[in-house]
Coordinates of C-alpha atoms and ligand atoms in Angstrom, one line a residue:
X1 CA 38.4 13.0 167.6
X2 CA 36.6 15.4 165.1
X3 CA 38.5 18.3 164.2
X4 CA 36.9 21.6 163.7
X5 CA 38.4 24.7 161.9
X6 CA 36.9 28.2 161.0
X7 CA 38.3 31.2 158.9
X8 CA 37.3 34.5 159.1
X9 CA 39.5 35.9 156.9
X10 CA 40.4 38.3 154.0
X11 CA 41.4 35.8 151.2
X12 CA 39.1 32.4 150.1
X13 CA 38.4 30.6 152.8
X14 CA 38.0 27.0 151.7
X15 CA 41.4 26.2 150.6
X16 CA 42.4 27.6 154.6
X17 CA 39.7 25.0 155.9
X18 CA 41.2 22.3 154.1
X19 CA 44.7 22.9 155.3
X20 CA 43.8 23.1 158.4
X21 CA 41.6 19.9 158.0
X22 CA 44.7 18.1 157.0
X23 CA 46.3 18.7 160.4
X24 CA 43.3 17.6 162.0
X25 CA 42.7 14.3 160.0
X26 CA 44.2 12.4 162.8
X27 CA 41.5 12.9 164.7
X28 CA 38.5 11.4 162.5
X29 CA 38.6 10.1 159.2
X30 CA 34.9 8.6 158.4
X31 CA 34.0 12.2 156.7
X32 CA 34.5 15.9 156.1
X33 CA 33.2 19.2 154.9
X34 CA 33.3 22.8 155.0
X35 CA 30.5 25.6 154.7
X36 CA 31.2 29.3 153.7
X37 CA 29.2 32.5 153.3
X38 CA 28.6 33.3 150.1
X39 CA 26.5 36.5 149.4
X40 CA 24.6 36.0 152.4
X41 CA 23.7 32.5 151.6
X42 CA 25.7 29.2 153.1
X43 CA 26.7 27.0 151.0
X44 CA 28.6 23.6 152.0
X45 CA 30.2 20.7 150.1
X46 CA 30.9 17.2 152.3
X47 CA 32.0 13.8 151.1
X48 CA 32.3 10.7 153.1
X49 CA 35.5 9.2 153.9
X50 CA 38.8 10.6 153.8
X51 CA 39.9 14.5 153.8
X52 CA 41.2 13.8 150.0
X53 CA 37.8 13.3 148.6
X54 CA 36.4 16.5 150.0
X55 CA 39.4 18.1 148.3
X56 CA 38.2 16.3 145.4
X57 CA 35.1 17.7 145.6
X58 CA 36.2 21.2 146.4
X59 CA 38.3 20.6 142.9
X60 CA 35.7 19.9 141.0
X61 CA 33.1 22.6 142.6
X62 CA 34.7 25.6 145.0
X63 CA 33.6 27.1 147.2
X64 CA 34.3 30.8 147.5
X65 CA 33.6 32.7 150.7
X66 CA 35.8 34.4 153.3
X67 CA 33.8 33.4 156.7
X68 CA 33.7 29.4 156.9
X69 CA 34.0 26.2 159.0
X70 CA 35.0 22.7 158.8
X71 CA 35.0 19.7 160.0
X72 CA 36.9 16.0 159.9
X73 CA 34.3 13.7 161.4
X74 CA 35.0 10.5 164.1
X75 CA 31.1 9.5 163.9
X76 CA 29.2 8.6 167.8
X77 CA 26.0 9.0 166.4
X78 CA 25.0 8.1 162.8
X79 CA 26.3 6.3 160.3
X80 CA 29.8 7.8 158.8
X81 CA 28.0 8.8 155.5
X82 CA 28.2 11.8 153.3
X83 CA 24.5 12.7 154.9
X84 CA 25.8 12.8 158.4
X85 CA 29.0 14.5 157.5
X86 CA 29.3 18.2 159.4
X87 CA 28.4 21.2 158.6
X88 CA 25.2 21.2 159.6
X89 CA 22.4 23.1 159.1
X90 CA 19.3 25.1 157.9
X91 CA 19.6 28.3 155.5
X92 CA 20.2 30.2 158.8
X93 CA 22.6 28.5 160.1
X94 CA 25.6 25.8 159.9
X95 CA 27.3 24.0 162.8
X96 CA 30.7 21.7 163.2
X97 CA 30.8 20.0 166.3
X98 CA 33.1 17.8 168.6
X99 CA 31.4 16.1 171.1
X100 CA 28.3 14.5 172.1
X101 CA 25.2 15.6 172.5
X102 CA 23.8 13.1 175.2
X103 CA 19.9 14.5 175.3
X104 CA 19.6 14.8 171.4
X105 CA 17.0 12.3 171.7
X106 CA 14.7 14.3 173.5
X107 CA 16.0 17.4 172.2
X108 CA 14.6 16.3 168.4
X109 CA 11.6 15.4 169.5
X110 CA 10.8 19.2 170.9
X111 CA 12.1 20.7 168.2
X112 CA 10.4 18.2 165.5
X113 CA 7.1 18.7 167.6
X114 CA 8.2 22.7 166.9
X115 CA 7.7 21.8 163.0
X116 CA 11.5 22.0 162.5
X117 CA 12.7 19.2 160.2
X118 CA 15.5 17.3 160.6
X119 CA 18.2 15.6 157.7
X120 CA 20.6 13.7 159.3
X121 CA 20.7 10.9 162.1
X122 CA 23.6 12.6 164.2
X123 CA 23.1 14.6 167.7
X124 CA 25.0 17.8 166.5
X125 CA 21.6 18.2 164.1
X126 CA 19.7 19.2 167.7
X127 CA 22.5 22.3 167.9
X128 CA 21.9 23.3 164.4
X129 CA 18.1 23.0 165.0
X130 CA 17.7 24.8 168.0
X131 CA 20.0 27.6 167.1
X132 CA 17.2 28.0 163.8
X133 CA 14.1 27.9 165.8
X134 CA 15.7 30.9 168.1
X135 CA 16.8 32.8 165.1
X136 CA 13.6 31.8 163.0
X137 CA 12.1 34.0 166.1
X138 CA 14.2 36.8 165.5
X139 CA 17.0 36.4 167.8
X140 CA 20.7 37.9 167.2
X141 CA 23.2 35.1 167.0
X142 CA 24.3 35.5 170.0
X143 CA 21.0 35.6 171.7
X144 CA 20.6 32.4 170.0
X145 CA 24.0 30.8 171.3
X146 CA 23.1 31.9 175.0
X147 CA 19.6 30.5 174.4
X148 CA 20.9 27.1 173.3
X149 CA 24.0 26.1 175.0
X150 CA 22.3 25.3 178.5
X151 CA 19.8 23.2 177.0
X152 CA 22.4 21.2 175.4
X153 CA 23.8 18.1 177.8
X154 CA 27.2 16.3 177.2
X155 CA 29.9 17.5 175.7
X156 CA 30.8 20.2 172.7
X157 CA 33.1 22.4 171.0
X158 CA 31.2 24.4 168.3
X159 CA 31.8 27.0 165.2
X160 CA 28.9 28.2 163.8
X161 CA 28.1 30.8 161.1
X162 CA 24.9 32.2 160.4
X163 CA 23.6 33.5 156.9
X164 CA 22.9 37.1 157.6
X165 CA 25.7 38.0 159.6
X166 CA 28.5 37.7 158.0
X167 CA 32.1 38.3 159.0
X168 CA 31.4 35.9 162.2
X169 CA 31.8 33.3 163.4
X170 CA 30.7 31.8 167.5
X171 CA 32.3 29.7 169.2
X172 CA 31.8 27.7 172.5
X173 CA 33.5 24.8 174.6
X174 CA 31.9 22.8 176.9
X175 CA 34.2 19.3 177.4
X176 CA 35.9 19.5 174.0
X177 CA 39.1 21.7 173.2
X178 CA 38.8 24.9 171.1
X179 CA 41.4 27.4 170.3
X180 CA 41.2 31.0 168.8
X181 CA 44.1 32.2 166.6
X182 CA 45.0 35.5 166.0
X183 CA 45.9 36.8 162.3
X184 CA 46.5 40.4 160.8
X185 CA 43.1 41.3 160.2
X186 CA 41.6 37.6 160.2
X187 CA 41.2 35.0 162.8
X188 CA 40.9 31.7 163.2
X189 CA 39.1 28.6 165.1
X190 CA 40.9 25.0 165.5
X191 CA 40.1 22.2 167.7
X192 CA 44.2 22.5 168.9
X193 CA 47.2 24.9 168.1
X194 CA 48.1 22.6 165.5
X195 CA 45.2 23.0 162.9
X196 CA 46.3 26.5 163.1
X197 CA 50.0 26.0 162.6
X198 CA 50.4 27.6 159.5
X199 CA 48.0 29.8 159.8
X200 CA 49.4 31.8 163.4
X201 CA 51.2 31.1 166.8
X202 CA 49.1 33.5 168.7
X203 CA 46.7 31.7 169.9
X204 CA 44.1 31.7 173.1
X205 CA 41.9 28.9 174.2
X206 CA 38.3 28.8 175.1
X207 CA 38.0 27.9 179.2
X208 CA 35.5 25.5 179.9
X209 CA 31.7 27.1 179.2
X210 CA 33.5 29.6 177.1
X211 CA 32.1 31.2 174.2
X212 CA 33.3 33.6 172.0
X213 CA 32.4 35.9 168.8
X214 CA 34.9 36.2 166.6
X215 CA 35.5 38.7 163.6
X216 CA 37.9 39.4 161.7
X217 CA 39.7 42.6 164.0
X218 CA 39.6 39.6 167.6
X219 CA 37.6 38.1 169.6
X220 CA 35.1 38.5 172.5
X221 CA 35.2 36.1 175.1
X222 CA 32.7 35.5 177.6
X223 CA 32.6 32.7 180.5
X224 CA 29.4 30.2 180.6
X225 CA 27.4 33.1 182.5
X226 CA 28.0 35.1 179.7
X227 CA 30.2 37.8 181.2
X228 CA 32.8 39.3 178.8
X229 CA 36.0 37.9 180.2
X230 CA 39.8 38.3 178.5
X231 CA 41.9 35.0 177.5
X232 CA 45.5 35.2 177.1
X233 CA 46.9 35.1 173.8
X234 CA 50.0 32.7 174.1
X235 CA 52.7 32.1 171.1
X236 CA 52.7 28.3 170.4
X237 CA 55.6 25.6 170.2
X238 CA 53.9 24.6 166.4
X239 CA 55.1 25.7 163.5
X240 CA 53.7 25.5 159.9
X241 CA 57.0 22.8 159.4
X242 CA 56.6 20.7 162.4
X243 CA 53.7 18.4 161.1
X244 CA 55.9 16.7 157.7
X245 CA 56.2 13.0 156.8
X246 CA 59.9 13.8 155.6
X247 CA 60.8 11.0 153.2
X248 CA 59.4 8.5 155.5
X249 CA 56.7 6.3 153.5
X250 CA 53.5 7.0 157.1
X251 CA 53.6 9.1 160.1
X252 CA 53.8 6.1 162.3
X253 CA 57.3 5.2 160.6
X254 CA 58.9 8.6 160.6
X255 CA 57.9 9.0 164.7
X256 CA 59.1 5.4 164.9
X257 CA 62.5 6.8 164.1
X258 CA 62.0 10.2 166.3
X259 CA 62.3 7.5 169.3
X260 CA 66.3 8.0 169.7
X261 CA 65.9 12.2 169.5
X262 CA 62.6 12.4 172.0
X263 CA 63.6 10.3 174.6
X264 CA 66.7 12.2 174.5
X265 CA 64.8 15.6 174.7
X266 CA 62.4 13.8 177.1
X267 CA 65.0 12.9 179.6
X268 CA 67.2 15.9 179.2
X269 CA 64.7 17.7 181.3
X270 CA 65.4 15.4 184.2
X271 CA 68.6 14.3 184.7
X272 CA 72.1 15.5 184.9
X273 CA 74.3 13.3 182.8
X274 CA 77.2 15.1 184.6
X275 CA 76.6 14.3 188.6
X276 CA 73.9 11.4 187.4
X277 CA 71.1 12.9 189.4
X278 CA 67.6 13.1 188.7
X279 CA 66.6 16.9 188.5
X280 CA 62.8 16.3 190.0
X281 CA 59.9 18.9 188.1
X282 CA 58.4 21.2 190.6
X283 CA 55.7 18.3 192.5
X284 CA 52.0 19.2 193.8
X285 CA 52.9 17.2 196.8
X286 CA 55.5 15.7 199.1
X287 CA 57.1 12.9 197.5
X288 CA 58.8 12.0 200.8
X289 CA 55.3 12.1 203.1
X290 CA 52.2 10.9 200.2
X291 CA 50.8 8.3 201.3
X292 CA 49.6 6.7 198.0
X293 CA 49.2 7.8 194.5
X294 CA 46.3 7.2 192.4
X295 CA 47.8 6.7 188.2
X296 CA 44.8 6.9 185.5
X297 CA 45.2 7.3 181.7
X298 CA 43.4 5.4 178.7
X299 CA 44.9 3.2 175.9
X300 CA 48.7 2.8 175.4
X301 CA 49.3 6.1 178.2
X302 CA 47.6 3.9 180.4
X303 CA 50.4 1.2 179.8
X304 CA 53.0 3.4 180.4
X305 CA 51.1 4.1 184.0
X306 CA 51.2 0.7 184.9
X307 CA 54.7 0.3 183.8
X308 CA 55.1 3.4 186.3
X309 CA 53.4 1.4 189.0
X310 CA 56.0 -1.1 188.9
X311 CA 58.9 1.1 189.0
X312 CA 57.4 3.5 192.0
X313 CA 56.4 0.7 193.7
X314 CA 59.8 -1.3 193.9
X315 CA 62.2 2.3 193.8
X316 CA 59.8 4.5 195.9
X317 CA 58.4 1.6 198.0
X318 CA 54.9 4.2 197.6
X319 CA 51.7 2.4 197.1
X320 CA 50.1 3.1 193.7
X321 CA 46.5 2.6 192.7
X322 CA 45.9 2.3 188.9
X323 CA 42.8 2.1 186.9
X324 CA 41.8 3.1 183.4
X325 CA 39.7 6.6 183.3
X326 CA 36.8 5.4 181.9
X327 CA 36.8 2.8 185.1
X328 CA 37.7 4.9 187.2
X329 CA 35.7 8.3 186.9
X330 CA 32.5 6.2 188.0
X331 CA 34.0 4.0 190.5
X332 CA 33.7 6.2 193.3
X333 CA 36.9 4.9 195.0
X334 CA 37.9 5.7 198.5
X335 CA 40.6 8.6 198.1
X336 CA 43.3 9.2 201.1
X337 CA 42.9 12.8 202.4
X338 CA 46.5 13.4 201.5
X339 CA 46.7 11.8 198.4
X340 CA 47.9 12.4 195.1
X341 CA 47.3 11.7 191.5
X342 CA 49.6 11.1 188.3
X343 CA 47.3 11.5 184.9
X344 CA 48.7 10.6 182.0
X345 CA 47.5 11.8 178.5
X346 CA 49.5 12.7 175.0
X347 CA 46.7 15.2 174.0
X348 CA 45.8 16.6 177.4
X349 CA 42.3 16.2 176.0
X350 CA 41.8 12.7 176.5
X351 CA 37.7 12.9 178.0
X352 CA 38.1 10.6 180.0
X353 CA 41.2 11.1 181.7
X354 CA 40.4 14.5 182.3
X355 CA 37.0 13.4 183.8
X356 CA 39.2 11.3 186.1
X357 CA 41.6 14.3 186.9
X358 CA 38.2 16.1 188.1
X359 CA 36.9 13.3 190.1
X360 CA 40.2 12.9 191.8
X361 CA 40.5 16.9 192.5
X362 CA 37.4 17.3 193.8
X363 CA 38.4 13.9 195.9
X364 CA 41.4 16.4 197.4
X365 CA 43.9 15.0 195.5
X366 CA 46.9 16.7 194.5
X367 CA 47.3 16.7 190.6
X368 CA 49.8 15.8 188.4
X369 CA 49.3 15.4 184.9
X370 CA 51.9 14.1 182.4
X371 CA 50.9 15.6 178.5
X372 CA 52.5 16.2 175.3
X373 CA 50.5 19.5 174.9
X374 CA 51.3 22.2 177.2
X375 CA 48.5 24.4 176.7
X376 CA 46.1 21.5 177.1
X377 CA 43.3 21.2 179.5
X378 CA 44.8 18.9 181.6
X379 CA 47.6 20.7 181.9
X380 CA 45.6 23.8 182.8
X381 CA 43.5 22.1 185.0
X382 CA 46.5 20.0 186.9
X383 CA 48.0 21.1 190.1
X384 CA 51.2 20.8 188.2
X385 CA 52.3 19.3 185.0
X386 CA 55.1 17.7 183.4
X387 CA 55.9 17.5 179.9
X388 CA 56.9 14.9 177.6
X389 CA 59.2 16.5 174.7
X390 CA 57.5 13.9 172.1
X391 CA 56.6 17.1 169.5
X392 CA 53.1 16.5 167.1
X393 CA 52.6 12.8 166.9
X394 CA 50.2 12.4 163.9
X395 CA 49.9 8.7 163.3
X396 CA 46.6 7.5 165.2
X397 CA 49.2 4.3 166.9
X398 CA 50.9 6.0 170.0
X399 CA 54.5 5.4 169.6
X400 CA 57.2 8.4 170.7
X401 CA 54.8 9.7 172.9
X402 CA 54.6 6.2 174.4
X403 CA 58.3 5.9 175.4
X404 CA 58.6 9.4 176.3
X405 CA 55.7 8.9 179.1
X406 CA 57.7 6.2 180.2
X407 CA 60.7 7.7 180.3
X408 CA 58.9 10.7 182.3
X409 CA 57.7 7.7 184.9
X410 CA 60.9 6.1 185.1
X411 CA 62.2 9.5 186.0
X412 CA 59.3 10.3 188.6
X413 CA 60.1 7.1 190.3
X414 CA 63.8 7.4 190.8
X415 CA 63.8 10.9 192.2
X416 CA 61.1 9.7 194.4
X417 CA 63.0 6.7 195.5
X418 CA 65.5 9.0 196.5
X419 CA 63.5 11.7 198.4
X420 CA 61.7 8.6 200.4
X421 CA 65.0 7.0 201.5
X422 CA 64.5 4.2 199.5
X423 CA 67.3 4.8 197.2
X424 CA 70.8 5.6 197.7
X425 CA 72.9 8.3 196.1
X426 CA 74.4 5.2 194.4
X427 CA 71.1 3.5 193.2
X428 CA 70.3 6.6 191.7
X429 CA 73.3 7.4 190.0
X430 CA 73.3 4.0 188.4
X431 CA 69.5 4.2 187.6
X432 CA 70.0 7.7 185.9
X433 CA 73.1 6.2 184.2
X434 CA 70.9 3.4 182.8
X435 CA 68.7 6.0 181.5
X436 CA 71.0 8.2 179.6
X437 CA 71.4 4.7 177.5
X438 CA 68.1 4.8 176.3
X439 CA 68.3 7.3 173.6
X440 CA 71.3 5.0 172.1
X441 CA 70.2 1.5 172.6
X442 CA 66.8 3.0 170.7
X443 CA 68.7 3.5 167.9
X444 CA 70.2 0.3 167.9
X445 CA 66.8 -1.2 168.2
X446 CA 65.6 0.8 165.3
X447 CA 68.8 -1.0 162.9
X448 CA 67.3 -3.9 163.7
X449 CA 64.7 -3.2 161.0
X450 CA 65.5 -5.9 158.3
X451 CA 65.4 -8.6 161.3
X452 CA 62.0 -7.4 162.7
X453 CA 60.8 -7.0 159.1
X454 CA 61.5 -10.8 159.2
X455 CA 59.4 -11.7 162.0
X456 CA 56.7 -9.6 160.9
X457 CA 56.6 -11.6 157.9
X458 CA 56.1 -15.0 159.9
X459 CA 53.0 -13.8 161.7
X460 CA 51.2 -11.3 158.9
X461 CA 49.2 -13.9 158.4
X462 CA 48.1 -15.6 161.7
X463 CA 44.7 -14.6 162.8
X464 CA 45.8 -14.6 166.6
X465 CA 49.2 -13.3 168.4
X466 CA 50.1 -13.7 171.7
X467 CA 52.5 -11.5 174.0
X468 CA 54.3 -12.8 177.1
X469 CA 55.9 -10.7 179.4
X470 CA 56.2 -10.6 183.1
X471 CA 57.3 -7.3 185.7
X472 CA 57.2 -4.3 184.1
X473 CA 57.2 -6.3 180.7
X474 CA 53.9 -7.0 181.0
X475 CA 52.1 -3.5 179.9
X476 CA 54.5 -3.8 177.5
X477 CA 53.6 -7.3 175.8
X478 CA 49.6 -5.6 176.1
X479 CA 51.4 -2.6 174.3
X480 CA 52.5 -5.2 171.8
X481 CA 49.1 -6.4 171.0
X482 CA 47.5 -3.4 171.5
X483 CA 49.2 -1.7 168.7
X484 CA 49.3 -5.2 166.6
X485 CA 45.2 -5.0 166.6
X486 CA 45.0 -1.2 166.2
X487 CA 46.8 -1.4 163.3
X488 CA 47.3 -4.5 161.6
X489 CA 43.6 -5.3 162.7
X490 CA 45.6 -9.1 163.5
X491 CA 43.7 -10.2 167.2
X492 CA 46.3 -9.7 170.0
X493 CA 46.4 -10.3 173.5
X494 CA 49.3 -9.3 175.9
X495 CA 49.8 -11.4 179.1
X496 CA 51.4 -11.7 182.4
X497 CA 53.3 -15.2 181.4
X498 CA 52.9 -16.4 184.7
X499 CA 48.8 -16.6 183.7
X500 CA 49.0 -18.7 180.7
X501 CA 48.0 -21.6 182.7
X502 CA 45.5 -20.5 183.9
X503 CA 43.3 -19.7 180.7
X504 CA 45.3 -18.8 177.4
X505 CA 47.7 -21.6 177.1
X506 CA 44.1 -23.7 175.6
X507 CA 44.9 -20.8 172.8
X508 CA 48.5 -22.4 171.7
X509 CA 48.6 -24.3 168.8
X510 CA 50.9 -23.9 165.6
X511 CA 49.2 -21.2 164.0
X512 CA 49.6 -18.7 166.7
X513 CA 52.5 -16.9 167.0
X514 CA 53.7 -16.3 171.2
X515 CA 55.7 -13.2 170.8
X516 CA 58.2 -13.1 174.1
X517 CA 59.6 -10.4 175.6
X518 CA 62.4 -12.1 177.6
X519 CA 65.5 -10.1 178.8
X520 CA 67.7 -11.8 181.2
X521 CA 67.9 -10.8 184.8
X522 CA 64.8 -10.3 187.1
X523 CA 62.3 -12.8 186.2
X524 CA 64.2 -14.2 183.1
X525 CA 63.8 -17.8 184.5
X526 CA 60.2 -17.8 185.4
X527 CA 59.2 -16.1 182.2
X528 CA 61.8 -19.4 180.3
X529 CA 59.6 -21.8 182.3
X530 CA 56.2 -20.2 180.9
X531 CA 57.5 -20.1 177.4
X532 CA 58.5 -23.8 177.6
X533 CA 55.2 -24.9 178.8
X534 CA 54.0 -22.6 175.8
X535 CA 56.4 -24.4 173.6
X536 CA 55.8 -28.0 174.9
X537 CA 52.3 -27.1 173.3
X538 CA 53.1 -26.8 170.0
X539 CA 53.3 -22.8 170.6
X540 CA 55.7 -21.0 167.9
X541 CA 57.8 -18.9 170.0
X542 CA 59.0 -15.8 168.8
X543 CA 61.7 -14.1 171.4
X544 CA 63.0 -10.6 172.3
X545 CA 66.0 -11.2 174.1
X546 CA 69.4 -9.9 175.2
X547 CA 72.9 -11.5 174.2
X548 CA 72.8 -13.5 176.9
X549 CA 69.5 -15.0 176.9
X550 CA 70.2 -16.1 173.6
X551 CA 71.6 -19.6 174.1
X552 CA 68.5 -20.2 176.6
X553 CA 65.8 -18.9 174.2
X554 CA 67.0 -20.5 170.8
X555 CA 66.7 -24.3 172.4
X556 CA 63.2 -24.0 171.6
X557 CA 62.2 -20.6 170.3
X558 CA 61.5 -20.5 166.1
X559 CA 62.7 -17.0 165.8
X560 CA 65.2 -15.0 168.4
X561 CA 65.8 -11.3 168.0
X562 CA 68.8 -9.7 170.3
X563 CA 68.2 -6.7 171.6
X564 CA 70.5 -4.5 173.6
X565 CA 71.7 -5.7 177.1
X566 CA 70.7 -3.3 179.7
X567 CA 69.5 -3.5 183.2
X568 CA 66.3 -4.5 184.2
X569 CA 65.2 -0.7 184.7
X570 CA 65.2 0.6 181.3
X571 CA 63.9 -2.7 179.2
X572 CA 60.2 -1.8 179.3
X573 CA 61.4 1.6 177.0
X574 CA 63.2 -0.2 174.8
X575 CA 61.2 -3.4 174.4
X576 CA 58.2 -1.1 173.4
X577 CA 60.2 0.3 170.5
X578 CA 60.6 -3.2 168.8
X579 CA 56.6 -4.4 169.5
X580 CA 56.3 -0.9 167.9
X581 CA 58.3 -1.9 164.9
X582 CA 56.8 -5.2 164.6
X583 CA 53.5 -4.0 164.5
X584 CA 54.5 -1.2 161.9
X585 CA 55.7 -3.9 159.5
X586 CA 53.0 -6.4 160.1
X587 CA 50.7 -3.4 159.5
X588 CA 52.5 -2.3 156.2
X589 CA 52.6 -6.1 154.9
X590 CA 49.0 -6.8 155.6
X591 CA 48.5 -3.4 153.5
X592 CA 46.2 -1.5 156.1
X593 CA 46.0 2.1 156.8
X594 CA 48.9 2.3 158.8
X595 CA 48.3 6.1 160.1
X596 CA 44.9 6.2 160.1
X597 CA 43.5 2.8 161.3
X598 CA 40.2 1.7 160.5
X599 CA 37.4 3.3 163.5
X600 CA 40.0 4.9 165.3
X601 CA 41.2 8.8 165.8
X602 CA 43.7 10.7 168.0
X603 CA 43.0 12.6 170.6
X604 CA 40.1 11.1 172.1
X605 CA 37.8 14.2 173.3
X606 CA 34.3 11.9 173.2
X607 CA 33.5 9.5 176.4
Ligands
HGA701 N1 28.5 13.6 168.0 C1 29.2 13.9 166.6 C2 30.5 14.3 166.8 C3 30.9 13.4 166.8 C4 33.0 13.3 167.2 O1 32.7 14.6 168.1 N2 33.6 13.0 167.8 O2 35.1 12.9 168.0 C5 28.9 13.4 165.7 O3 28.6 11.9 165.7 O4 28.9 13.6 164.1

């Protein structure tokens, strides 16, 4: 959340800052702003709402200057107004910030007592005012930064420019990610390598506690004790072309249609089509002897982990604890001495998941992370990490990254099942063969677009929608509900179908569509009974099933959509594609901002 860019360059900074912010807008779109140095003065333009408003403001009133910083905001403290838009500062200094300054109230009181006057309601302004106080007392920018950072509690990624010290950005990191990009005679700062993709592919990451002085010739990195350190420059995988929308109406639509390719790429890392064997990635624990696994994540990634738990317990007979990271990190769970943990996150920067990772690591757990960004903080801090090969995901609602996480969990479950002696070679080959069919079947589901649009039309005016599933399809029912809430703003809940009679069935009336995820096999008959109980009370059942399920469901369901008939194992991945497609079409019909839904942002780097 919140995107930061900085340029110390040779040409005009503002257009580059806006281009960088465009690639970060998925991280926040409450407001945007840029500040540059113009003849020893700091000038800025800011605008409430989307980046296009800032671009309009800059077109009307251009901003010269070769050194500058920019920000796209997801507000935590202070309303999303122009006044609270970053950059914040004084005549001496300007600051953009990603994170939360937790002791902002006490710092503000202290600074006001010192005579500093505040102009915004944000926590960030305390950083600018602290710096300003030190600068006013004659400190150099470096000294001001060194004095200021230890005073801040909470999390920050910061980029700062100084009126009297042109051609320099100081950037600092605690908790929130930051990358420094290396150009030819110009240098960049960004929240991630994606922001810098059109400018450079040579990137170094600030480590926890680092700060750096960035000038046109390079960067001087310092660690949390202010000692000079070197940080490796890597070549990122991102190119400028990686983030286009193509001919699709929305990034989400494009990303939905990338499912077959992404699933193929992700599965290919682990599955050998010739032998139908799983090639396990290097694990930081012995799967044969690990006594217990903890899985933790947030949002859709948590639901991928939850499906993983069903698979790991069933196929590998491995006890698994699972919890959302925002709870786990404060729960003080008892941990097995030789236990291990799997943390799942698309960005690899999710603040709560990263905190859970650190807690589990301190508790002696061996850490495996499943991330989509190889250079991310989680990847760097884990004992080892497994990559989803989803490519950049720009739509705020996760689609392909979620199913890629499922694909990884599926492969781990089969590989660990084999390692623990609970799956035979034939079992492994049967399950691997099923996974190899997933990309093709995902393509078949995407061909159901018109049918899914008809279902979308029939639920787009509902006030509430229930999604039901059982077993490993229960988390997928929750994913369907989460996606619908996120992008269509319709209230939706995902329930384990067997739980209906313990409460939610009271909600059933003809105005509440019930979306049933009901493949044959496994718990089909149990789910069917639960659905009939809902239908008997006037519920409008809309069922996703396979060819063999149609005769049973058509007896009482209002609509039945046929999905490919596959074994029970791979249904969560395929039914996830179907519910995501449904949520997309409902959102389009309701005319919401599909890629940038209200109040949300991607890469949740604040707690
Ligand atoms: N706390 C700051 C920055 C918010 C942020 O990083 N969001 O992800 C603000 O509210 O402006």
